[in-house]
Tab-separated table of C-alpha atoms and ligand atoms in Angstrom:
chain	number	residue	atom	x	y	z
A	1	MET	CA	-28.505	-87.070	-62.693
A	2	SER	CA	-25.339	-85.936	-60.658
A	3	ASP	CA	-24.054	-89.562	-58.820
A	4	LEU	CA	-22.889	-87.651	-55.880
A	5	ALA	CA	-24.647	-88.625	-52.587
A	6	PRO	CA	-27.629	-86.620	-52.069
A	7	GLU	CA	-26.883	-84.582	-48.944
A	8	THR	CA	-23.947	-83.361	-51.169
A	9	ALA	CA	-25.581	-82.655	-54.204
A	10	THR	CA	-28.223	-80.513	-51.663
A	11	ARG	CA	-25.425	-78.560	-49.794
A	12	VAL	CA	-23.307	-77.440	-53.202
A	13	SER	CA	-26.511	-76.873	-54.592
A	14	VAL	CA	-27.363	-74.960	-51.781
A	15	ALA	CA	-24.114	-72.764	-52.356
A	16	LEU	CA	-23.878	-72.671	-55.792
A	17	ARG	CA	-27.860	-71.033	-55.785
A	18	ALA	CA	-25.958	-67.914	-53.810
A	19	GLN	CA	-23.191	-67.601	-56.043
A	20	ARG	CA	-22.780	-64.019	-57.578
A	21	ILE	CA	-21.278	-63.014	-60.527
A	22	GLU	CA	-20.815	-59.409	-61.854
A	23	THR	CA	-20.230	-59.351	-65.954
A	24	ALA	CA	-18.196	-56.483	-67.125
A	25	SER	CA	-19.906	-53.922	-69.063
A	26	TRP	CA	-16.697	-53.460	-71.626
A	27	ALA	CA	-16.779	-57.267	-72.303
A	28	TYR	CA	-19.881	-56.775	-74.666
A	29	ALA	CA	-18.049	-54.200	-76.102
A	30	ASN	CA	-14.847	-54.127	-79.116
A	31	SER	CA	-11.371	-54.557	-78.014
A	32	GLY	CA	-8.087	-56.059	-79.191
A	33	THR	CA	-4.534	-54.908	-78.718
A	34	ARG	CA	-2.345	-52.624	-79.855
A	35	PHE	CA	-2.027	-54.522	-82.991
A	36	LYS	CA	-5.867	-54.547	-83.831
A	37	VAL	CA	-9.461	-54.576	-82.453
A	38	PHE	CA	-11.310	-56.782	-85.023
A	39	ALA	CA	-15.152	-55.072	-84.424
A	40	GLN	CA	-17.683	-57.555	-84.681
A	41	GLU	CA	-21.393	-57.646	-85.914
A	42	GLY	CA	-24.078	-56.694	-83.372
A	43	VAL	CA	-22.048	-54.937	-80.614
A	44	PRO	CA	-23.555	-52.484	-78.119
A	45	ARG	CA	-23.778	-48.953	-79.541
A	46	ASP	CA	-24.108	-47.469	-75.986
A	47	PRO	CA	-24.852	-48.663	-72.419
A	48	TYR	CA	-28.386	-49.560	-72.397
A	49	GLU	CA	-27.365	-51.909	-75.172
A	50	LYS	CA	-24.153	-53.362	-72.740
A	51	ILE	CA	-26.205	-53.954	-70.264
A	52	ALA	CA	-29.102	-55.188	-72.481
A	53	ASP	CA	-26.292	-58.231	-73.035
A	54	ALA	CA	-25.841	-58.620	-69.496
A	55	ALA	CA	-29.078	-59.501	-68.911
A	56	VAL	CA	-29.033	-62.203	-71.194
A	57	VAL	CA	-25.960	-63.675	-70.156
A	58	HIS	CA	-28.224	-63.579	-66.532
A	59	ARG	CA	-31.582	-65.301	-68.256
A	60	PHE	CA	-29.744	-67.721	-69.216
A	61	THR	CA	-26.458	-68.598	-66.501
A	62	GLY	CA	-29.228	-67.564	-63.250
A	63	VAL	CA	-26.164	-66.575	-61.146
A	64	ALA	CA	-25.271	-62.895	-62.720
A	65	PRO	CA	-27.320	-60.059	-61.913
A	66	SER	CA	-25.135	-57.366	-62.214
A	67	VAL	CA	-23.238	-55.845	-64.385
A	68	ALA	CA	-20.388	-53.207	-63.718
A	69	LEU	CA	-19.797	-49.910	-65.228
A	70	HIS	CA	-16.708	-48.074	-66.992
A	71	ILE	CA	-16.337	-43.820	-66.900
A	72	PRO	CA	-16.335	-42.802	-68.966
A	73	TRP	CA	-17.129	-45.821	-71.465
A	74	ASP	CA	-20.403	-45.805	-70.163
A	75	LYS	CA	-21.223	-41.968	-69.226
A	76	VAL	CA	-24.990	-41.373	-69.905
A	77	ASP	CA	-27.182	-37.872	-68.988
A	78	ASP	CA	-29.474	-39.647	-66.428
A	79	TYR	CA	-27.430	-42.993	-64.280
A	80	ALA	CA	-31.411	-43.231	-62.376
A	81	ASP	CA	-32.628	-44.177	-65.719
A	82	LEU	CA	-30.170	-46.346	-66.728
A	83	ALA	CA	-30.095	-48.248	-62.954
A	84	ARG	CA	-33.991	-48.271	-64.398
A	85	HIS	CA	-33.171	-49.753	-67.768
A	86	ALA	CA	-31.324	-52.324	-65.964
A	87	ARG	CA	-34.328	-53.131	-63.370
A	88	GLU	CA	-36.326	-53.538	-66.113
A	89	LEU	CA	-34.407	-56.124	-67.770
A	90	GLY	CA	-33.704	-58.264	-64.324
A	91	VAL	CA	-29.816	-57.037	-63.355
A	92	VAL	CA	-28.403	-54.448	-61.674
A	93	LEU	CA	-25.818	-51.740	-61.628
A	94	GLY	CA	-22.670	-53.466	-60.127
A	95	THR	CA	-19.549	-51.876	-59.594
A	96	ILE	CA	-18.099	-48.475	-61.033
A	97	ASN	CA	-14.945	-48.090	-62.094
A	98	ALA	CA	-13.326	-45.016	-62.697
A	99	ASN	CA	-10.755	-44.335	-65.451
A	100	VAL	CA	-7.616	-42.065	-65.015
A	101	PHE	CA	-5.347	-43.837	-67.455
A	102	GLN	CA	-6.808	-42.706	-70.863
A	103	ASP	CA	-6.385	-39.191	-70.985
A	104	ASP	CA	-3.736	-37.027	-72.800
A	105	ASP	CA	-2.845	-35.240	-69.650
A	106	TYR	CA	-1.972	-38.326	-67.601
A	107	LYS	CA	1.135	-39.151	-69.754
A	108	LEU	CA	3.009	-38.595	-66.780
A	109	GLY	CA	1.167	-40.298	-64.310
A	110	SER	CA	-3.004	-39.405	-62.728
A	111	VAL	CA	-2.433	-39.164	-58.987
A	112	THR	CA	0.994	-39.001	-59.003
A	113	ASN	CA	1.538	-36.894	-61.429
A	114	PRO	CA	4.063	-34.049	-60.869
A	115	ASP	CA	1.899	-31.688	-61.867
A	116	PRO	CA	-0.396	-30.820	-58.931
A	117	ALA	CA	-3.180	-29.474	-61.264
A	118	VAL	CA	-3.238	-32.983	-63.355
A	119	ARG	CA	-3.585	-34.844	-59.614
A	120	ARG	CA	-6.283	-32.443	-58.812
A	121	LYS	CA	-7.912	-33.426	-62.277
A	122	ALA	CA	-7.844	-37.099	-61.529
A	123	ILE	CA	-9.166	-36.263	-58.073
A	124	ALA	CA	-12.170	-34.703	-59.196
A	125	HIS	CA	-12.976	-37.646	-61.800
A	126	LEU	CA	-12.413	-40.376	-58.658
A	127	ILE	CA	-14.970	-38.143	-56.812
A	128	GLU	CA	-17.549	-38.020	-59.740
A	129	CYS	CA	-17.634	-41.537	-59.980
A	130	VAL	CA	-19.047	-41.655	-56.525
A	131	ASP	CA	-21.547	-39.352	-57.237
A	132	ILE	CA	-22.301	-41.671	-59.683
A	133	MET	CA	-22.721	-44.859	-57.572
A	134	ASP	CA	-24.960	-42.248	-55.321
A	135	ALA	CA	-27.195	-42.244	-58.945
A	136	THR	CA	-26.674	-46.151	-59.558
A	137	GLY	CA	-27.171	-47.093	-56.252
A	138	SER	CA	-23.441	-49.154	-56.422
A	139	ARG	CA	-21.870	-50.264	-53.175
A	140	ASP	CA	-18.026	-50.071	-55.262
A	141	LEU	CA	-15.936	-47.708	-56.171
A	142	LYS	CA	-12.672	-49.988	-57.800
A	143	LEU	CA	-9.815	-48.104	-58.654
A	144	TRP	CA	-6.820	-49.350	-60.898
A	145	PHE	CA	-4.229	-46.804	-61.870
A	146	SER	CA	-2.197	-46.980	-64.935
A	147	ASP	CA	0.663	-44.924	-63.238
A	148	GLY	CA	3.893	-45.635	-63.078
A	149	THR	CA	7.338	-44.779	-64.785
A	150	ASN	CA	9.230	-46.346	-67.955
A	151	TYR	CA	13.047	-45.517	-66.750
A	152	PRO	CA	15.014	-45.251	-63.667
A	153	GLY	CA	15.165	-41.967	-61.973
A	154	GLN	CA	11.932	-40.499	-63.690
A	155	ASP	CA	10.226	-39.563	-60.919
A	156	ASP	CA	10.731	-40.417	-56.931
A	157	VAL	CA	9.148	-43.445	-55.385
A	158	ARG	CA	8.480	-42.501	-52.240
A	159	THR	CA	7.144	-38.710	-53.644
A	160	ARG	CA	4.401	-40.747	-55.903
A	161	GLN	CA	3.722	-42.765	-52.948
A	162	GLY	CA	2.524	-39.740	-51.170
A	163	ARG	CA	0.886	-38.068	-54.134
A	164	LEU	CA	-1.551	-41.294	-54.340
A	165	ALA	CA	-2.283	-41.659	-50.627
A	166	ASP	CA	-3.613	-38.227	-51.033
A	167	ALA	CA	-5.958	-39.062	-53.601
A	168	LEU	CA	-6.887	-42.190	-52.100
A	169	ALA	CA	-7.983	-40.532	-48.934
A	170	GLU	CA	-9.610	-37.788	-50.389
A	171	THR	CA	-11.906	-40.167	-52.304
A	172	TYR	CA	-12.303	-42.086	-49.083
A	173	ALA	CA	-13.382	-39.662	-47.289
A	174	ARG	CA	-16.276	-38.955	-50.212
A	175	LEU	CA	-17.506	-42.192	-49.680
A	176	GLY	CA	-20.820	-43.041	-48.174
A	177	ASP	CA	-21.305	-44.948	-45.078
A	178	GLN	CA	-22.645	-48.111	-47.308
A	179	GLN	CA	-19.794	-48.027	-49.857
A	180	ARG	CA	-16.518	-49.552	-50.392
A	181	MET	CA	-12.731	-48.433	-52.451
A	182	LEU	CA	-11.640	-51.379	-53.648
A	183	LEU	CA	-8.119	-50.886	-54.955
A	184	GLU	CA	-6.512	-52.970	-57.851
A	185	TYR	CA	-2.875	-53.421	-58.394
A	186	LYS	CA	-1.083	-54.892	-61.388
A	187	LEU	CA	2.828	-55.706	-61.934
A	188	PHE	CA	3.207	-53.483	-65.013
A	189	GLU	CA	1.751	-52.458	-68.392
A	190	PRO	CA	1.220	-49.726	-69.755
A	191	ALA	CA	4.402	-48.384	-67.580
A	192	PHE	CA	7.332	-50.654	-68.387
A	193	TYR	CA	10.003	-49.324	-65.158
A	194	LEU	CA	7.680	-49.059	-62.344
A	195	THR	CA	4.087	-49.106	-61.506
A	196	ASP	CA	2.789	-47.628	-58.673
A	197	VAL	CA	0.461	-50.163	-56.658
A	198	PRO	CA	2.170	-52.994	-58.728
A	199	ASP	CA	1.361	-56.036	-55.959
A	200	TRP	CA	-0.489	-57.162	-53.163
A	201	GLY	CA	1.633	-55.761	-50.592
A	202	THR	CA	1.286	-52.364	-51.708
A	203	ALA	CA	-2.438	-52.431	-52.139
A	204	TYR	CA	-3.145	-53.931	-48.867
A	205	LEU	CA	-0.609	-50.731	-46.979
A	206	HIS	CA	-2.619	-48.095	-48.854
A	207	CYS	CA	-6.329	-49.713	-47.871
A	208	VAL	CA	-5.213	-50.337	-44.107
A	209	ALA	CA	-4.322	-46.875	-43.737
A	210	LEU	CA	-7.065	-45.795	-45.359
A	211	GLY	CA	-9.829	-47.577	-43.225
A	212	ASP	CA	-12.249	-50.894	-43.693
A	213	ARG	CA	-14.205	-49.460	-45.947
A	214	ALA	CA	-10.891	-49.894	-48.466
A	215	GLN	CA	-10.325	-53.411	-49.637
A	216	VAL	CA	-8.012	-54.968	-52.393
A	217	VAL	CA	-8.899	-56.407	-55.934
A	218	ILE	CA	-7.089	-59.187	-57.102
A	219	ASP	CA	-7.334	-59.348	-60.999
A	220	THR	CA	-5.856	-62.903	-61.858
A	221	GLY	CA	-4.173	-61.378	-64.748
A	222	HIS	CA	-2.045	-58.871	-62.849
A	223	HIS	CA	1.145	-61.087	-61.338
A	224	ALA	CA	4.103	-62.456	-62.874
A	225	PRO	CA	4.091	-65.696	-63.887
A	226	GLY	CA	4.414	-68.147	-61.508
A	227	THR	CA	2.757	-66.415	-58.664
A	228	ASN	CA	0.959	-67.971	-56.162
A	229	ILE	CA	-2.633	-66.084	-56.658
A	230	GLU	CA	-4.393	-68.508	-54.436
A	231	PHE	CA	-1.414	-67.610	-51.303
A	232	ILE	CA	-2.631	-64.068	-51.796
A	233	VAL	CA	-6.483	-64.877	-51.262
A	234	ALA	CA	-5.275	-66.645	-48.136
A	235	MET	CA	-3.309	-64.067	-46.831
A	236	LEU	CA	-5.740	-61.142	-47.910
A	237	VAL	CA	-9.149	-63.434	-46.432
A	238	ARG	CA	-7.208	-63.447	-43.148
A	239	ALA	CA	-6.511	-59.732	-43.121
A	240	GLY	CA	-9.948	-59.402	-43.828
A	241	LYS	CA	-8.882	-57.291	-46.744
A	242	LEU	CA	-10.229	-59.661	-50.096
A	243	GLY	CA	-12.621	-57.030	-51.693
A	244	GLY	CA	-13.221	-58.950	-54.543
A	245	PHE	CA	-11.703	-60.310	-57.883
A	246	ASP	CA	-11.063	-59.645	-61.341
A	247	PHE	CA	-11.585	-63.015	-62.998
A	248	ASN	CA	-9.415	-63.739	-66.411
A	249	SER	CA	-7.193	-65.984	-67.332
A	250	ARG	CA	-3.857	-65.824	-69.363
A	251	PHE	CA	-1.513	-67.715	-70.494
A	252	TYR	CA	1.766	-64.699	-70.766
A	253	ALA	CA	0.312	-61.602	-69.687
A	254	ASP	CA	-2.688	-59.733	-68.679
A	255	ASP	CA	-4.060	-61.280	-71.617
A	256	ASP	CA	-7.959	-60.805	-70.222
A	257	LEU	CA	-9.178	-64.619	-71.949
A	258	MET	CA	-11.981	-66.271	-70.204
A	259	VAL	CA	-11.176	-66.962	-67.027
A	260	GLY	CA	-10.568	-70.599	-65.896
A	261	SER	CA	-9.521	-71.070	-70.104
A	262	ALA	CA	-5.953	-70.805	-69.683
A	263	ASP	CA	-5.574	-72.567	-66.210
A	264	PRO	CA	-8.826	-73.866	-64.916
A	265	PHE	CA	-6.676	-75.790	-61.769
A	266	GLN	CA	-5.703	-72.677	-60.725
A	267	LEU	CA	-9.155	-71.032	-60.669
A	268	PHE	CA	-10.702	-74.240	-58.408
A	269	ARG	CA	-7.437	-73.576	-56.279
A	270	ILE	CA	-8.045	-70.001	-55.889
A	271	MET	CA	-11.966	-70.632	-55.204
A	272	HIS	CA	-10.979	-73.816	-52.864
A	273	GLU	CA	-9.164	-70.533	-50.484
A	274	ILE	CA	-12.473	-68.816	-50.774
A	275	VAL	CA	-14.973	-71.629	-49.863
A	276	LEU	CA	-12.508	-73.203	-46.854
A	277	ALA	CA	-12.682	-70.168	-45.433
A	278	ASP	CA	-16.467	-69.774	-45.983
A	279	GLU	CA	-16.026	-66.587	-47.966
A	280	LEU	CA	-18.239	-67.303	-50.995
A	281	ASP	CA	-21.573	-64.891	-49.935
A	282	LYS	CA	-19.658	-62.534	-47.376
A	283	GLY	CA	-19.431	-59.452	-49.253
A	284	ILE	CA	-16.602	-60.668	-52.078
A	285	ALA	CA	-16.923	-59.124	-55.717
A	286	PHE	CA	-16.915	-62.123	-57.688
A	287	MET	CA	-16.276	-59.837	-60.883
A	288	LEU	CA	-14.977	-60.720	-64.564
A	289	ASP	CA	-13.073	-58.485	-66.245
A	290	GLN	CA	-11.779	-60.195	-69.794
A	291	CYS	CA	-11.907	-59.101	-73.315
A	292	HIS	CA	-13.534	-60.870	-76.209
A	293	ASN	CA	-10.608	-59.849	-79.101
A	294	LEU	CA	-11.979	-62.947	-80.939
A	295	GLU	CA	-14.644	-64.824	-79.873
A	296	PRO	CA	-18.457	-63.731	-79.828
A	297	LYS	CA	-18.450	-61.953	-76.525
A	298	ILE	CA	-22.171	-62.930	-75.036
A	299	GLN	CA	-21.353	-66.393	-75.489
A	300	ALA	CA	-17.868	-66.142	-74.182
A	301	VAL	CA	-19.269	-64.172	-70.636
A	302	ILE	CA	-21.967	-67.158	-70.579
A	303	ARG	CA	-18.967	-69.632	-70.574
A	304	SER	CA	-16.571	-67.927	-67.773
A	305	VAL	CA	-19.867	-67.704	-65.882
A	306	LEU	CA	-20.306	-71.618	-65.854
A	307	ASN	CA	-16.284	-71.926	-65.734
A	308	VAL	CA	-16.671	-69.632	-62.510
A	309	GLN	CA	-19.551	-72.030	-61.230
A	310	GLU	CA	-17.962	-75.064	-61.926
A	311	ALA	CA	-14.665	-73.979	-60.276
A	312	THR	CA	-16.702	-73.540	-57.035
A	313	ALA	CA	-18.639	-76.537	-57.292
A	314	LYS	CA	-15.639	-78.662	-57.392
A	315	ALA	CA	-14.102	-76.633	-54.091
A	316	LEU	CA	-17.294	-77.187	-52.306
A	317	LEU	CA	-16.937	-80.765	-53.278
A	318	VAL	CA	-13.512	-81.196	-51.187
A	319	ASP	CA	-13.972	-82.788	-47.801
A	320	HIS	CA	-12.560	-80.487	-45.070
A	321	ALA	CA	-12.452	-83.048	-42.788
A	322	ALA	CA	-10.012	-85.491	-44.388
A	323	LEU	CA	-8.676	-82.417	-45.526
A	324	LYS	CA	-7.751	-81.535	-42.331
A	325	ALA	CA	-6.786	-85.201	-40.461
A	326	ALA	CA	-4.583	-85.950	-43.464
A	327	GLN	CA	-2.737	-82.390	-43.198
A	328	ASP	CA	-2.996	-83.053	-39.430
A	329	ALA	CA	-1.270	-86.635	-39.766
A	330	GLY	CA	1.377	-85.119	-42.458
A	331	ASP	CA	-0.073	-87.355	-44.902
A	332	VAL	CA	1.271	-85.231	-48.093
A	333	LEU	CA	0.117	-87.618	-50.208
A	334	GLU	CA	-3.414	-87.905	-48.718
A	335	ALA	CA	-4.007	-84.447	-47.949
A	336	ASN	CA	-3.246	-83.563	-51.861
A	337	ALA	CA	-5.475	-86.486	-53.586
A	338	VAL	CA	-8.462	-85.062	-51.093
A	339	LEU	CA	-8.215	-81.989	-53.112
A	340	MET	CA	-7.484	-83.457	-56.613
A	341	ASP	CA	-10.506	-85.737	-56.206
A	342	ALA	CA	-12.798	-82.753	-55.423
A	343	TYR	CA	-11.121	-81.330	-58.626
A	344	ASN	CA	-11.272	-84.363	-60.807
A	345	THR	CA	-14.989	-84.742	-60.164
A	346	ASP	CA	-17.181	-84.000	-63.191
A	347	VAL	CA	-19.594	-81.272	-61.297
A	348	ARG	CA	-21.597	-80.899	-65.113
A	349	PRO	CA	-24.671	-83.004	-64.410
A	350	LEU	CA	-24.969	-81.495	-60.736
A	351	LEU	CA	-24.561	-78.199	-62.214
A	352	ARG	CA	-27.250	-79.135	-64.869
A	353	ASP	CA	-29.658	-80.094	-62.271
A	354	LEU	CA	-29.449	-77.295	-60.245
A	355	ARG	CA	-30.111	-75.024	-63.485
A	356	ALA	CA	-33.437	-77.222	-64.151
A	357	ASP	CA	-33.881	-76.445	-60.565
A	358	LEU	CA	-34.052	-72.936	-61.142
A	359	GLY	CA	-36.137	-73.421	-64.230
A	360	LEU	CA	-33.210	-72.570	-66.182
A	361	ASP	CA	-32.241	-74.611	-69.630
A	362	PRO	CA	-29.351	-77.152	-67.818
A	363	ASP	CA	-27.332	-76.030	-71.101
A	364	PRO	CA	-27.480	-72.197	-71.006
A	365	ILE	CA	-24.777	-71.890	-74.492
A	366	ALA	CA	-27.218	-74.263	-76.220
A	367	ALA	CA	-29.700	-72.336	-74.901
A	368	TYR	CA	-28.643	-68.923	-75.810
A	369	LYS	CA	-27.538	-69.850	-79.403
A	370	ARG	CA	-31.727	-71.007	-79.709
A	371	SER	CA	-32.858	-68.239	-79.056
A	372	GLY	CA	-31.652	-66.099	-81.484
A	373	TYR	CA	-30.606	-63.252	-79.490
A	374	LEU	CA	-27.139	-62.585	-81.717
A	375	GLU	CA	-28.791	-62.806	-84.783
A	376	LYS	CA	-31.571	-60.376	-83.023
A	377	VAL	CA	-29.047	-57.952	-82.634
A	378	LYS	CA	-26.847	-58.332	-85.166
A	379	ALA	CA	-29.694	-57.518	-87.605
A	380	GLU	CA	-31.113	-54.211	-84.872
A	381	ARG	CA	-28.103	-53.069	-84.033
A	382	VAL	CA	-27.060	-51.101	-87.503
A	383	GLY	CA	-25.560	-47.647	-88.002
A	384	GLY	CA	-24.386	-45.786	-84.849
A	385	THR	CA	-20.937	-46.172	-83.570
A	386	GLN	CA	-20.034	-49.626	-81.988
A	387	ALA	CA	-18.646	-49.446	-78.167
A	388	GLY	CA	-14.949	-49.868	-77.382
A	389	TRP	CA	-12.384	-48.990	-74.991
A	390	GLY	CA	-12.205	-45.677	-77.081
A	391	ALA	CA	-8.208	-45.560	-76.511
B	401	LRH	C1	-6.704	-53.049	-65.908
B	401	LRH	C2	-8.030	-53.710	-65.989
B	401	LRH	C3	-8.459	-52.720	-64.878
B	401	LRH	C4	-9.548	-52.151	-65.672
B	401	LRH	C5	-9.241	-52.637	-67.028
B	401	LRH	C6	-10.599	-52.270	-68.051
B	401	LRH	O1	-5.620	-53.530	-66.570
B	401	LRH	O2	-7.577	-54.960	-65.400
B	401	LRH	O3	-9.572	-53.639	-63.667
B	401	LRH	O4	-10.266	-50.664	-65.542
B	401	LRH	O5	-8.668	-53.281	-66.926
B	402	MN	MN1	-8.828	-55.646	-63.578
């Protein structure tokens, strides 16, 4: 039982009930590093099985009703049928992720490639992804470009930006009225000298040039060490250009570990900026973008959803009036104390109560383990080819 003041517990629970976290189809598939991909028993062999696993996460958490797809990893003959399959399992198909980073033709870039024929091919894929959105009913097209160079002089910076801008404009023009383009930035990798969309400023400039339905995605693993990500959150929210998050965590680079596992305080600070700006349920997409190279995948995704819930609950406990009063009074220590008080509050009893109210088991991980689902799919999913990144 939570020992929070009843009115506070109610206010926080109401907000948490509306929280929606989108999981990633590729998190259920095999993944690894350039050194090794460790296959796991029971891993899905196709998008239908990936969605079944995503539905299990929603069944036990109650707040993960959509699953992002990645094309061509989730290519099927009939996307409307895949959407039907998802609905029958209690979830919906979410963000469509384009993939112009795994084809031999894209060695020197996709939409920024010096060869116009290669650029055409890449743009055709981006537009094909919008066709898929029409079939799945998805709102968001997410674009991450691995485009970049490895040596100074390899290509011209402004020329490549022009090519990128042209490709984005042509794709943006194809979007339906209710559809958005989410542009994701990343400091480096696979390019090691220059990445064409390396930071939030570059993504923001392109999105402003495109229009209202072009927004920036913050992948929490895509910054230089020491970057104050919540500052970027506040700036993009202030500019009305924050479209979503790819949540994960890292100790060093783009490690794609469980969100909140490496730096739960950072996740809290990020959600504090979202709650402070009253942007928790205003259209920002809260997505997980992770790879569970060693750990059991479905359980790791459940743990990740709980980590986001806990960080959000703590952020909802910040006494905004006391915080502002201390800030306005220049009371540095009091202002910090107000924030730390919320962060240091154990919100797990409140979340257990919330789940019980939602008719869910208060402990989703224990309930998932008791369900025997993993043992079931290990027994069923024998033969065929396990899904992966196909790299
Ligand atoms: C790139 C990225 C991008 C996805 C991929 C799976 O590092 O974060 O969001 O397309 O991971
Ligand atoms: Mn990402």
